[in-house]
Short mmCIF file of C-alpha atoms and ligand atoms in Angstrom, two decimals:
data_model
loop_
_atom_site.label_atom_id
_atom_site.label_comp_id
_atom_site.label_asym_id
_atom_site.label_seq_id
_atom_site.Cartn_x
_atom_site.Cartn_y
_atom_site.Cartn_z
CA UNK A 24 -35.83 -54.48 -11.12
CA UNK A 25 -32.52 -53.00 -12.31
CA UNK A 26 -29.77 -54.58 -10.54
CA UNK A 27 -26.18 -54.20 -10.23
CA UNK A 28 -23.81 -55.83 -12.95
CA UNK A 29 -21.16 -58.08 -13.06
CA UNK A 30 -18.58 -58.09 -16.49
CA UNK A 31 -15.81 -60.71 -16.61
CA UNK A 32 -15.22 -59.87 -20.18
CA UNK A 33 -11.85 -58.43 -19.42
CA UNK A 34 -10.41 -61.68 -17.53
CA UNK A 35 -10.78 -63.72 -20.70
CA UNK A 36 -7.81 -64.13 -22.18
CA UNK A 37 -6.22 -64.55 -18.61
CA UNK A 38 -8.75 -67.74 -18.39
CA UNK A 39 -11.39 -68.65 -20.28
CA UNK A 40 -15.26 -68.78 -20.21
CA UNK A 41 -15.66 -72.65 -20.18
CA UNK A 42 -12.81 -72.35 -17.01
CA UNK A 43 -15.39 -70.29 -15.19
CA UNK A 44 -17.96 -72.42 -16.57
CA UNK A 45 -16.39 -75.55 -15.50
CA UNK A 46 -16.75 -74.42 -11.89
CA UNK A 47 -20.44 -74.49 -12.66
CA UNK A 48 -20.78 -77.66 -10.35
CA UNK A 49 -18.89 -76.80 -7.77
CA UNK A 50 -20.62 -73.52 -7.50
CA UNK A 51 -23.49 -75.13 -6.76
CA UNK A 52 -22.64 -77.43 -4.57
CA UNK A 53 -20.97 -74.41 -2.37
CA UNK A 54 -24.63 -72.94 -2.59
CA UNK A 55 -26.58 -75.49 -1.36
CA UNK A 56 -24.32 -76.02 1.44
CA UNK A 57 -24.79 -72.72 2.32
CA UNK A 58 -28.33 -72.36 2.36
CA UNK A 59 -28.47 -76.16 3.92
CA UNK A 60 -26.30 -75.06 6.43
CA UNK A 61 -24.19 -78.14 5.67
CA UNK A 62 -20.82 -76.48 5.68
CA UNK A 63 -17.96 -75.34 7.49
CA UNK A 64 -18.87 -72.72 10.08
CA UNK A 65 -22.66 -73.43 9.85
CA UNK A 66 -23.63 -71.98 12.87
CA UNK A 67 -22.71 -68.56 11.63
CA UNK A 68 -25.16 -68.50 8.30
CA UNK A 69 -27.90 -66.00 9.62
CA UNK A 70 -27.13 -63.16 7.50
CA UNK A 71 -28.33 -65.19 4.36
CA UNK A 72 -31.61 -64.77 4.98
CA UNK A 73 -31.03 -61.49 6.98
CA UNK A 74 -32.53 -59.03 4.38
CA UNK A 75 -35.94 -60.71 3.84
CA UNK A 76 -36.25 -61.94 7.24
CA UNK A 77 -35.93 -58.50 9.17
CA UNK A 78 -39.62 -57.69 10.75
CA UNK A 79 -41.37 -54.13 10.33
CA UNK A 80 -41.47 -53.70 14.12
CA UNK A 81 -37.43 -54.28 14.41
CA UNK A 82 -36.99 -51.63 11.54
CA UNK A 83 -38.97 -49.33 13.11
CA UNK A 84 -37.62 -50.02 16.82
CA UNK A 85 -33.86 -49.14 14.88
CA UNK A 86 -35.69 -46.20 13.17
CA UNK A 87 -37.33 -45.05 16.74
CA UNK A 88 -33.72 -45.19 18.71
CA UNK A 89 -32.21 -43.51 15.59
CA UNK A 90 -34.65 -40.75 15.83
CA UNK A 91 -34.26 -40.52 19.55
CA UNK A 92 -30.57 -40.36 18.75
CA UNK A 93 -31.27 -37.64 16.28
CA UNK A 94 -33.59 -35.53 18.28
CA UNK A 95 -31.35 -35.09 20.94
CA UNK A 96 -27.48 -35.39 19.73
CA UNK A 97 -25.53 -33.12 17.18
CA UNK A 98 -22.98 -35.62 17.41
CA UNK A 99 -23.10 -39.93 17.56
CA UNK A 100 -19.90 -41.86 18.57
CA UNK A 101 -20.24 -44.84 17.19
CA UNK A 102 -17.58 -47.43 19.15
CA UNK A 103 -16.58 -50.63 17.47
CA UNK A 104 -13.92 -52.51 15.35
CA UNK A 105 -13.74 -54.56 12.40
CA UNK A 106 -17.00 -55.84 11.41
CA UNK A 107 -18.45 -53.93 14.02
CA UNK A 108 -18.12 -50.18 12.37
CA UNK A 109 -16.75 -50.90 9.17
CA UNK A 110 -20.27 -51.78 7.71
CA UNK A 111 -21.95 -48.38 8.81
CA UNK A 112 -18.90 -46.05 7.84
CA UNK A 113 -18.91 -47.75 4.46
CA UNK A 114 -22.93 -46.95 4.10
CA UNK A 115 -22.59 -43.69 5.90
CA UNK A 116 -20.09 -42.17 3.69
CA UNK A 117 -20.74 -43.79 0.45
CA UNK A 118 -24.55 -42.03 0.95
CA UNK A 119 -23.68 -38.78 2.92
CA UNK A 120 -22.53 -35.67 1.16
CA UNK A 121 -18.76 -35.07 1.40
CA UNK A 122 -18.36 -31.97 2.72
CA UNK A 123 -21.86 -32.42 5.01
CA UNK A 124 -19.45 -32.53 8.32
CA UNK A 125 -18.50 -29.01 7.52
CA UNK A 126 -21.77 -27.33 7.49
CA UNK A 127 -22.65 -25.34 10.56
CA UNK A 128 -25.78 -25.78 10.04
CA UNK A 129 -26.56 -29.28 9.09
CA UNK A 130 -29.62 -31.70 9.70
CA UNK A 131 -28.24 -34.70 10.82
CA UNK A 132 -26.09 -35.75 13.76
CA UNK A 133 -22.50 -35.95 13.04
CA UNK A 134 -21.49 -39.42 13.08
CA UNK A 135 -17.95 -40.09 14.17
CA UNK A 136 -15.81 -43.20 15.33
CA UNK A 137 -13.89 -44.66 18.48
CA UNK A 138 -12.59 -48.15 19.22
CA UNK A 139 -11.31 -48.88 16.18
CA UNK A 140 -7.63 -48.08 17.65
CA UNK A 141 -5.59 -47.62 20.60
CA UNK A 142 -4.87 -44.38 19.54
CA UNK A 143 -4.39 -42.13 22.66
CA UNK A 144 -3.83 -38.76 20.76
CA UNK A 145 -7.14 -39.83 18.50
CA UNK A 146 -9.19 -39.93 22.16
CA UNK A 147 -7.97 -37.07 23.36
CA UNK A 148 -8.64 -35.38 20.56
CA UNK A 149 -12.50 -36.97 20.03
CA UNK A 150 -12.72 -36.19 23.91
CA UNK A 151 -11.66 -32.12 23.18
CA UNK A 152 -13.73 -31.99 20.14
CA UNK A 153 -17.24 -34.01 22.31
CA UNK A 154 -16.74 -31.06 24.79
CA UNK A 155 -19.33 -28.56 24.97
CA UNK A 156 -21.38 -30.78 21.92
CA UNK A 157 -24.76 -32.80 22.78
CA UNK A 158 -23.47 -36.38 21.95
CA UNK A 159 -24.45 -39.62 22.25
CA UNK A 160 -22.90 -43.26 22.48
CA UNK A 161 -23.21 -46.35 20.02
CA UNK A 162 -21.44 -48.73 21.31
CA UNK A 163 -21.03 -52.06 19.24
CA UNK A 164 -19.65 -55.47 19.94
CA UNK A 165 -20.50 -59.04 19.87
CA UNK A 166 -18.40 -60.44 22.12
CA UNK A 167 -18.57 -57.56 24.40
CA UNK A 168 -15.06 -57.74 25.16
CA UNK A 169 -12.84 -56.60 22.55
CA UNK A 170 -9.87 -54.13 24.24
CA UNK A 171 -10.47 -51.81 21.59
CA UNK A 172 -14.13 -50.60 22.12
CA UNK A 173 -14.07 -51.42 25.73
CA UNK A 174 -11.45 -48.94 26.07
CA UNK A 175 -12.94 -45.98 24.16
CA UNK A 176 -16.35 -46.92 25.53
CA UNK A 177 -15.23 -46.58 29.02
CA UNK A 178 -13.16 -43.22 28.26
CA UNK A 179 -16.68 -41.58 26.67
CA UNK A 180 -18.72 -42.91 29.02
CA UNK A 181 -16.91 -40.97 32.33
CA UNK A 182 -17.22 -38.01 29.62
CA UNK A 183 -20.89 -38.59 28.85
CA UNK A 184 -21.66 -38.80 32.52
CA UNK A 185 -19.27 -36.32 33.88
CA UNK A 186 -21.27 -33.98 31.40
CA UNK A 187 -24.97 -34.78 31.68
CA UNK A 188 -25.44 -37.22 34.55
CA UNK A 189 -25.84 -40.78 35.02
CA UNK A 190 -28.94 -40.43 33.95
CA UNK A 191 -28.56 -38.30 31.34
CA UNK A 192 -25.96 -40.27 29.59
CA UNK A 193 -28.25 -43.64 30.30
CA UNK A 194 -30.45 -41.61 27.31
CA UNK A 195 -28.20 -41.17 25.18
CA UNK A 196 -26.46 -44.55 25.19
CA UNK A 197 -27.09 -47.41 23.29
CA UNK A 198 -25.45 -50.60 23.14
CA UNK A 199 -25.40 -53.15 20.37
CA UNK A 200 -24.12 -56.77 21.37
CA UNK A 201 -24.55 -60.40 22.35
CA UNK A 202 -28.37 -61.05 24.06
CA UNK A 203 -26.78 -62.55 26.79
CA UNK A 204 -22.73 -63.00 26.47
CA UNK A 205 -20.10 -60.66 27.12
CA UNK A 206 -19.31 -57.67 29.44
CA UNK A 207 -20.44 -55.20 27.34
CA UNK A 208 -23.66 -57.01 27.81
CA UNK A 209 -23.17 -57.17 31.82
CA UNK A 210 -22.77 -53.66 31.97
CA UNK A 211 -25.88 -52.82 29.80
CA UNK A 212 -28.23 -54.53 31.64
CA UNK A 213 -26.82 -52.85 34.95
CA UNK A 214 -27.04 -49.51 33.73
CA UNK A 215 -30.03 -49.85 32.04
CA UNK A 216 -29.00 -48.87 28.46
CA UNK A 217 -31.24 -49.41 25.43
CA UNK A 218 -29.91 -52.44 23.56
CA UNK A 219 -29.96 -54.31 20.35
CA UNK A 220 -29.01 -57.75 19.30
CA UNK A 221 -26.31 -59.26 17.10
CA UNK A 222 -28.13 -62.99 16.36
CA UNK A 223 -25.92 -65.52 17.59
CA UNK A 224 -25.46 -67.03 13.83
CA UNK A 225 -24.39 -63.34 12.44
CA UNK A 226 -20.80 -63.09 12.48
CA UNK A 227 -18.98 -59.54 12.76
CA UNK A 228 -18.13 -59.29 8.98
CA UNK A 229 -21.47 -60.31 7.94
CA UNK A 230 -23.39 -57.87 10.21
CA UNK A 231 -24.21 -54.43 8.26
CA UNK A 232 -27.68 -55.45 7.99
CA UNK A 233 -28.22 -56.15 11.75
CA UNK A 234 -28.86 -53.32 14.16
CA UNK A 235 -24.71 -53.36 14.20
CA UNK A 236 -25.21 -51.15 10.70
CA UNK A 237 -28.84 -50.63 10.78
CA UNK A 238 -28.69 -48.14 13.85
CA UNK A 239 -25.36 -45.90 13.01
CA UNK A 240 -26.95 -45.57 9.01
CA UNK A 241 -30.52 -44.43 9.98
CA UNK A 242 -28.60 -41.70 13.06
CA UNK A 243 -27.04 -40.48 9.32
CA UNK A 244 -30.29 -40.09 7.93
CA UNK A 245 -30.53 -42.95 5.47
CA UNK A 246 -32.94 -44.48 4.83
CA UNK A 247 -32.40 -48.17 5.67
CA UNK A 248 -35.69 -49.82 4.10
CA UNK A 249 -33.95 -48.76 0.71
CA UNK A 250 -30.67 -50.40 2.16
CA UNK A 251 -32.56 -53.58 2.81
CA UNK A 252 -34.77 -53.59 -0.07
CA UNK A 253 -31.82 -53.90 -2.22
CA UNK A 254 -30.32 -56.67 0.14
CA UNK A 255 -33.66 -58.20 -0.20
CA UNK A 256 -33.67 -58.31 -4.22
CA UNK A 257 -30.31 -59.19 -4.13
CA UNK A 258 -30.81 -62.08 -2.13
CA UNK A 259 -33.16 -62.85 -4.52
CA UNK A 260 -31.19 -62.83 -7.82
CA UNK A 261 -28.61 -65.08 -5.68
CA UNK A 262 -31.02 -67.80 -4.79
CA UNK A 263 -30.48 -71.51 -4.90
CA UNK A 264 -33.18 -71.27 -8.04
CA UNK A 265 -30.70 -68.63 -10.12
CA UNK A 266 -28.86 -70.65 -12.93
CA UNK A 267 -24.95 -70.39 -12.42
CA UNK A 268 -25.02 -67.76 -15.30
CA UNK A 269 -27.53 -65.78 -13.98
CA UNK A 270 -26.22 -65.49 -10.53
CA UNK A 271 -23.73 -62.71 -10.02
CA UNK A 272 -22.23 -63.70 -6.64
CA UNK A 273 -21.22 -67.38 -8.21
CA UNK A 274 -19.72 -65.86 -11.04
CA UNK A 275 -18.25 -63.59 -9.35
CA UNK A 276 -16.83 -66.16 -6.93
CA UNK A 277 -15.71 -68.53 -9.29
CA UNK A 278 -13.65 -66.28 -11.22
CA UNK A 279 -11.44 -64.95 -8.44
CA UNK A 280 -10.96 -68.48 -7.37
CA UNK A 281 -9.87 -69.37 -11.41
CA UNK A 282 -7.44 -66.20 -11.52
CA UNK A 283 -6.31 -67.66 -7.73
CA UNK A 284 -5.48 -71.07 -9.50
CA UNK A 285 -3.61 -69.24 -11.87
CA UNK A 286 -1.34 -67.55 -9.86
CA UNK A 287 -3.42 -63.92 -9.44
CA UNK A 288 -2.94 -63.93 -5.61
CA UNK A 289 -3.91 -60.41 -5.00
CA UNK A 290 -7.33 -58.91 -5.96
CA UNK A 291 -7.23 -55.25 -5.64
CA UNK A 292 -10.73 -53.50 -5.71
CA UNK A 293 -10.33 -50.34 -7.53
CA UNK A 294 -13.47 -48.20 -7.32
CA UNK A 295 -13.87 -44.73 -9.58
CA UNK A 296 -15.98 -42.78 -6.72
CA UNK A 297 -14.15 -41.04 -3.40
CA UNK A 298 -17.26 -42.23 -1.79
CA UNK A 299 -16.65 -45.42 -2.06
CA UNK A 300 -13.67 -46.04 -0.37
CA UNK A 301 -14.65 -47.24 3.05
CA UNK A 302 -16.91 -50.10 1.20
CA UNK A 303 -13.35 -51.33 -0.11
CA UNK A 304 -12.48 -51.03 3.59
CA UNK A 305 -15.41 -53.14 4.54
CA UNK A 306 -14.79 -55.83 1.66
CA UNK A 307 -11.30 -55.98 2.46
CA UNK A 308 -11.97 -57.39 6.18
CA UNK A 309 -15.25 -59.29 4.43
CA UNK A 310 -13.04 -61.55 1.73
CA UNK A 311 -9.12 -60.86 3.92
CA UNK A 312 -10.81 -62.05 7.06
CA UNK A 313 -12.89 -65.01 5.49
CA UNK A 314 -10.55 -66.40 3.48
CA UNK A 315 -6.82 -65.42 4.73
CA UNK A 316 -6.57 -68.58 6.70
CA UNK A 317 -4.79 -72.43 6.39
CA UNK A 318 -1.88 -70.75 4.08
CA UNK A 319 -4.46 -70.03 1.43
CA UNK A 320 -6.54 -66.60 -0.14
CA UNK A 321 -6.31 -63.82 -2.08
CA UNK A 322 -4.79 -60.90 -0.24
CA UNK A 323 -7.05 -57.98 -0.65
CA UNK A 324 -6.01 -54.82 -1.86
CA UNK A 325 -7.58 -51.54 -2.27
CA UNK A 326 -7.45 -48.52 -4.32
CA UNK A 327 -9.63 -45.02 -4.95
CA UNK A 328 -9.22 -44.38 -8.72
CA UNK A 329 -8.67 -41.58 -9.97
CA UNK A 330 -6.45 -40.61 -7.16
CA UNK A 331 -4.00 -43.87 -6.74
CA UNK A 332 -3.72 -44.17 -10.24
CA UNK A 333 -0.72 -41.10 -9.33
CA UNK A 334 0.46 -43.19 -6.76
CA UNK A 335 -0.27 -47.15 -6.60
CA UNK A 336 -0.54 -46.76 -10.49
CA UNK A 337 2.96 -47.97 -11.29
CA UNK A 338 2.71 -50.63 -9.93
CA UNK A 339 -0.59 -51.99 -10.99
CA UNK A 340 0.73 -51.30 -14.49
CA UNK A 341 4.38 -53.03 -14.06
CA UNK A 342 4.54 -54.60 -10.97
CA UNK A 343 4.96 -58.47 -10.20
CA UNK A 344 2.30 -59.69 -12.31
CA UNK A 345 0.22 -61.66 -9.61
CA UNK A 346 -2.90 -59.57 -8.92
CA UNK A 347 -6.49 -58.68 -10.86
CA UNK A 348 -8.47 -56.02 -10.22
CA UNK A 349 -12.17 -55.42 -9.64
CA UNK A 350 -13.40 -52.36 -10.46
CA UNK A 351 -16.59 -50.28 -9.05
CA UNK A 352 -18.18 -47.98 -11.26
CA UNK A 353 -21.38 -46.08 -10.88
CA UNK A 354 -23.20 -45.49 -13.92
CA UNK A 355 -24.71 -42.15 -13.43
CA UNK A 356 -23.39 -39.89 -10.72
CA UNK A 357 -25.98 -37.61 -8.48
CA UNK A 358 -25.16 -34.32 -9.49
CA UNK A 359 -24.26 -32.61 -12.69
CA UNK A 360 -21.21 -30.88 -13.29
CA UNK A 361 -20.28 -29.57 -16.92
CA UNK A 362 -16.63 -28.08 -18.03
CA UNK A 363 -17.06 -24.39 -18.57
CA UNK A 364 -16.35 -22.14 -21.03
CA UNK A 365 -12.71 -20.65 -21.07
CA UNK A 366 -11.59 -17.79 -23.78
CA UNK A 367 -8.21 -18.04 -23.49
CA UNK A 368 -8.01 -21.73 -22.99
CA UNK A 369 -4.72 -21.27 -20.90
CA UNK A 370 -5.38 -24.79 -19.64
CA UNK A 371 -5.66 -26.25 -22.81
CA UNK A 372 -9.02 -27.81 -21.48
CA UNK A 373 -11.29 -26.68 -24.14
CA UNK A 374 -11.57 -29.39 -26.21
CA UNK A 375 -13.39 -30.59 -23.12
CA UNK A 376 -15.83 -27.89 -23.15
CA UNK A 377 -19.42 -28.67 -22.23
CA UNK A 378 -18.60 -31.92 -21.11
CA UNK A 379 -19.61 -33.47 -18.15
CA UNK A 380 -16.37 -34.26 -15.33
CA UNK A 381 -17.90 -37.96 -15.32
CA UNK A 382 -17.82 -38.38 -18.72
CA UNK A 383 -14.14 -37.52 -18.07
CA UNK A 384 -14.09 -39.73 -15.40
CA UNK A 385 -15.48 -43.04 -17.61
CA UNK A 386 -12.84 -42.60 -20.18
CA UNK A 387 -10.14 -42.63 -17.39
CA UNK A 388 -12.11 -45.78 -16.53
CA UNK A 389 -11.77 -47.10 -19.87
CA UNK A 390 -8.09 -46.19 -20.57
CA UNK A 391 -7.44 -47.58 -16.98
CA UNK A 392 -9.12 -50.76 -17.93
CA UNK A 393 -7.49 -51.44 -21.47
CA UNK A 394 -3.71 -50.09 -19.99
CA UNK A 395 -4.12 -52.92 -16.86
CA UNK A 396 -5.34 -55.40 -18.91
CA UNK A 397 -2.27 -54.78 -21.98
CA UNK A 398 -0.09 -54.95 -18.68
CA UNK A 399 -1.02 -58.23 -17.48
CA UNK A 400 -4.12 -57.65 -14.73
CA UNK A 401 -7.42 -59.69 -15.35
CA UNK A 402 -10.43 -56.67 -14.69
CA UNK A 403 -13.71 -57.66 -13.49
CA UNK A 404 -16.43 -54.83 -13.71
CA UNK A 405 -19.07 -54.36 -11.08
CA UNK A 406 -21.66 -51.25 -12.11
CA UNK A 407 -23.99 -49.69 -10.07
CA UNK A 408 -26.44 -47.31 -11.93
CA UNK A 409 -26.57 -45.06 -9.17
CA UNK A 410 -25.05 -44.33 -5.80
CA UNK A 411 -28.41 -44.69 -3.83
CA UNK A 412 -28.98 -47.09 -0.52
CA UNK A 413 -31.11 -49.37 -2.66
CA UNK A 414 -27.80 -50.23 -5.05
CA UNK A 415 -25.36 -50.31 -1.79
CA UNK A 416 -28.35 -52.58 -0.60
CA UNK A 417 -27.48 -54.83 -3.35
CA UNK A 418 -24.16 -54.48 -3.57
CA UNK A 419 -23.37 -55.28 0.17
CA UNK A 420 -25.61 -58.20 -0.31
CA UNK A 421 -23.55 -59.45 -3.17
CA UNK A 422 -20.50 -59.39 -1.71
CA UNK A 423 -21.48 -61.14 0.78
CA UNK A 424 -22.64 -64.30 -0.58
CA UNK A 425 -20.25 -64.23 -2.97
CA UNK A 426 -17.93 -64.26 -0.19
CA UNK A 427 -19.73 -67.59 1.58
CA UNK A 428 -19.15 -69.14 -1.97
CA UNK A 429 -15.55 -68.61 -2.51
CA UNK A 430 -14.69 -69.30 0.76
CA UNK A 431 -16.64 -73.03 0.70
CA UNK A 432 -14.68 -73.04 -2.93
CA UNK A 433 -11.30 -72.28 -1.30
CA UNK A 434 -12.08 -75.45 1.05
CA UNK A 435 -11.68 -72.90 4.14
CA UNK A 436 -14.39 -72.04 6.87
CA UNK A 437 -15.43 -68.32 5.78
CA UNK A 438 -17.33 -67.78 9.10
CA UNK A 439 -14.29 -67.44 11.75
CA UNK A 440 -11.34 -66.13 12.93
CA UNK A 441 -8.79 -68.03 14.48
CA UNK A 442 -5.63 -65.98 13.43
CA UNK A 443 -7.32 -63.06 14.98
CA UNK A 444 -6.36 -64.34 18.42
CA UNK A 445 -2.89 -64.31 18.14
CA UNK A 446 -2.52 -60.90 18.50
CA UNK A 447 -4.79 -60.15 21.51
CA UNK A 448 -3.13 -63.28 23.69
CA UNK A 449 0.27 -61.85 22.89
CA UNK A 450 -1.19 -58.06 24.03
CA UNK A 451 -3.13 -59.23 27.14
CA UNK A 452 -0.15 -60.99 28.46
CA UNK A 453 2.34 -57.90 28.30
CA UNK A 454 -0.41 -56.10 29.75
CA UNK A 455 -0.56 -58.50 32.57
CA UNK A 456 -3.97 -59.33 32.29
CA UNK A 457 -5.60 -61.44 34.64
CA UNK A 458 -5.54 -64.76 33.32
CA UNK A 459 -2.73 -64.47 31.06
CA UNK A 460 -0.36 -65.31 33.88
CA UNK A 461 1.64 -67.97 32.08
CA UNK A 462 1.93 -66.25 28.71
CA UNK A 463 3.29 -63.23 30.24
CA UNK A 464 5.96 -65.25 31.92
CA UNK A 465 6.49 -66.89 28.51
CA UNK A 466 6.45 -63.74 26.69
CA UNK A 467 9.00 -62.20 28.81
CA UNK A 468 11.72 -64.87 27.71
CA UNK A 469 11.30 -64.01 23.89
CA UNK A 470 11.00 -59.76 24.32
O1 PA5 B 5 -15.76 -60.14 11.67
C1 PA5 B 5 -15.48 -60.26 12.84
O2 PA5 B 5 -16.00 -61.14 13.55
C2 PA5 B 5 -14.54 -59.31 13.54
O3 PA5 B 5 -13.97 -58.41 12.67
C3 PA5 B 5 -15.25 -58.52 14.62
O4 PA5 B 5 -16.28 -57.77 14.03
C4 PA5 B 5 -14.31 -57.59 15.37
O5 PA5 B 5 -13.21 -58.30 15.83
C5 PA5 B 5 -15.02 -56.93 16.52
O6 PA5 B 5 -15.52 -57.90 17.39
P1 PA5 B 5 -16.64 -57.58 18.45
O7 PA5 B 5 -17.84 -57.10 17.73
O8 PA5 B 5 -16.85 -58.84 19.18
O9 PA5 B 5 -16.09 -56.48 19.34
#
């Protein structure tokens, strides 16, 4: 099996290897409370056996309602927030082509987003752009009550019908949620909708390999038993019988937490593919969201290299000297594109001539690495040797245990939430929301 890489090479010197190695026990003993479900937030562990538990006849039932989807939609809404979209849009664009959403005349359904803002002018303009197009409704949420979805759901729904019926729209929408909580599950039921699932012990964050990413990813067109047979080897090479050297997601987690001990509070992950930048937007909420709580974690950062390197750059290079960076890099790219020939060599580009643009692109990698190390920012390297849904398989996987580890490391509870509550009570009381009567009289005295 060829697997995804980890190198930590380029954080020594920052710590050491027998620092890392130290952690060996620890490590461990974060494992095996994870997989004996000993731990803080135990009753949220499902995903870790998620990959090589998922049955044939639930893969095909996604792949059925996918096709369904397919058949009869040119474009998919998928509705959701946080862990409930980020997964798929991460998948979806790291495996779709870039400019596939232009092409008149393209295969698969257009997959676009709602309920991952308040953003009136964004619905109106989804809602002018839906007119007049066959579309169809995803609609994702565990709790079945988060504002955000709710909101946009309810908005495309009155479309959906206005446009093709009750009964029409009850074919083209499905709903992913709780089995039995939540309104979103209320309202499925009643109307009859085709639903999936969200196990009870699958958190948000951890829930790209449920029908909550499962479902949007095969509507793309990707093929998901690739996605899951690299989850499934990865959960493999991150087993309780994988040696602490051996197992990626333990070193992986006990560096950060090393460089965090040292005073590296902010991990940025760089990656050196435009596709990749909405799987930095899922592992941000994955590590931010699991370990941002009791005045401790590493703030995650992003960046899409090339690009930032003209803009964020700077201050990677010279800025206050508390963050490391993880870089993505993909080993060999899809496609081949060579520098052409050029007479006059107005450019001064021919002493790149007949070169490929990634071969460009790995010594920017290189020179990026060696300048951010000289100024003072530990690099981890994570390969892939290919963009393809078995590697993002993996690499999803990976993260995510590694993520259970350095959260049980960090002494925290990587499986909830609390601070995300804040927020909402605050909003539902200015909005007067039944049952908020006594913080909206509170609120009132501090606004
Ligand atoms: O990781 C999490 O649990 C959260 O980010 C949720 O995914 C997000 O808040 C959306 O919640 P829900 O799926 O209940 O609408």
């Amino acid at each position: 099996m060829r697997t995804i890489t980890l190198n930590i090479d380029k954080t020594l010197g920052f710590i050491s290897r027998e620092q890392v190695f130290a952690r060996e026990q620890k490590v461990k003993e974060c494992i095996t409370t994870l997989h004996n479900k000993t731990g803080k937030g135990n009753d949220f562990l499902g995903w870790l056996q998620l990959p090589s538990s998922v049955t044939e006849a639930e893969i095909n039932d996604i792949q059925a309602t996918a096709d369904h989807l397919r058949a009869k939609c040119e474009v998919v809404v998928v509705v959701g927030i946080g862990g409930s979209y980020l997964g798929a849009k991460a998948v979806i664009d790291a495996l779709s082509g870039t400019f596939d959403h232009l092409e008149p005349n393209r295969k698969d359904p257009l997959v676009v987003y709602a309920g991952h803002n308040i953003g009136e002018d964004y619905l109106y303009e989804l809602s002018g752009f839906l007119k007049n197009k066959k579309f169809g409704i995803i609609n994702i949420s565990k709790s079945g009550t988060t504002t955000e979805p709710a909101l946009a759901f309810r908005i495309l729904k009155k479309q959906l019908e206005d446009t093709v019926g009750k009964a029409g729209a009850k074919d083209l929408i499905v709903a992913v949620t709780d089995k039995a909580r939540g309104a979103l599950r209320t309202l499925a039921t009643k109307e009859g909708y085709k639903t999936f699932v969200i196990p009870d012990d699958v958190g948000g964050r951890f829930s790209v390999l449920t029908p909550v990413g499962l479902l949007p990813v095969a509507v793309a067109g990707i093929d998901i038993k690739q996605l899951l047979s690299g989850a499934v080897d990865m959960e493999k090479a991150t087993g309780t019988d994988v040696t602490f050297e051996n197992n990626i997601a333990a070193i992986y987690a006990a560096t950060r937490n090393e460089l965090y001990k040292t005073g590296k509070k902010m991990e940025i992950l760089a990656n050196f593919h435009p596709k990749l930048h909405y799987v930095s937007e899922w592992w941000k909420q994955l590590y931010g969201e699991s370990e941002g709580k009791e005045n401790k974690g590493i703030f995650t950062a992003s960046v899409d290299f090339t690009t930032d390197l003209h803009s964020m750059g700077q201050w990677i290079q010279e800025g206050e000297r508390t963050i490391f960076e993880t870089v993505i890099s993909v080993a060999q790219p899809n496609h081949q594109v060579e520098v052409p020939k050029d007479a006059e060599d107005l450019d001064g580009l021919n002493f790149l001539l007949g070169k490929r643009v990634d071969f460009v692109n790995k010594m920017a990698e290189l020179g990026t690495q060696l300048a951010h190390v000289d100024g003072g920012v530990p690099n981890l390297r994570i390969e892939l040797p290919e963009l393809n849904a078995y590697y993002l398989g993996q690499l999803l996987y990976f993260f995510e245990k590694a993520c259970g580890i350095s959260g049980y490391i960090l002494g925290v509870n990587p499986f909830d939430q609390p601070g995300v509550e804040a927020y909402k009570k605050n909003m539902f009381a200015l909005l007067n929301k039944p049952g908020f009567e006594a913080e909206s009289k509170a609120i009132q005295a501090r606004i």
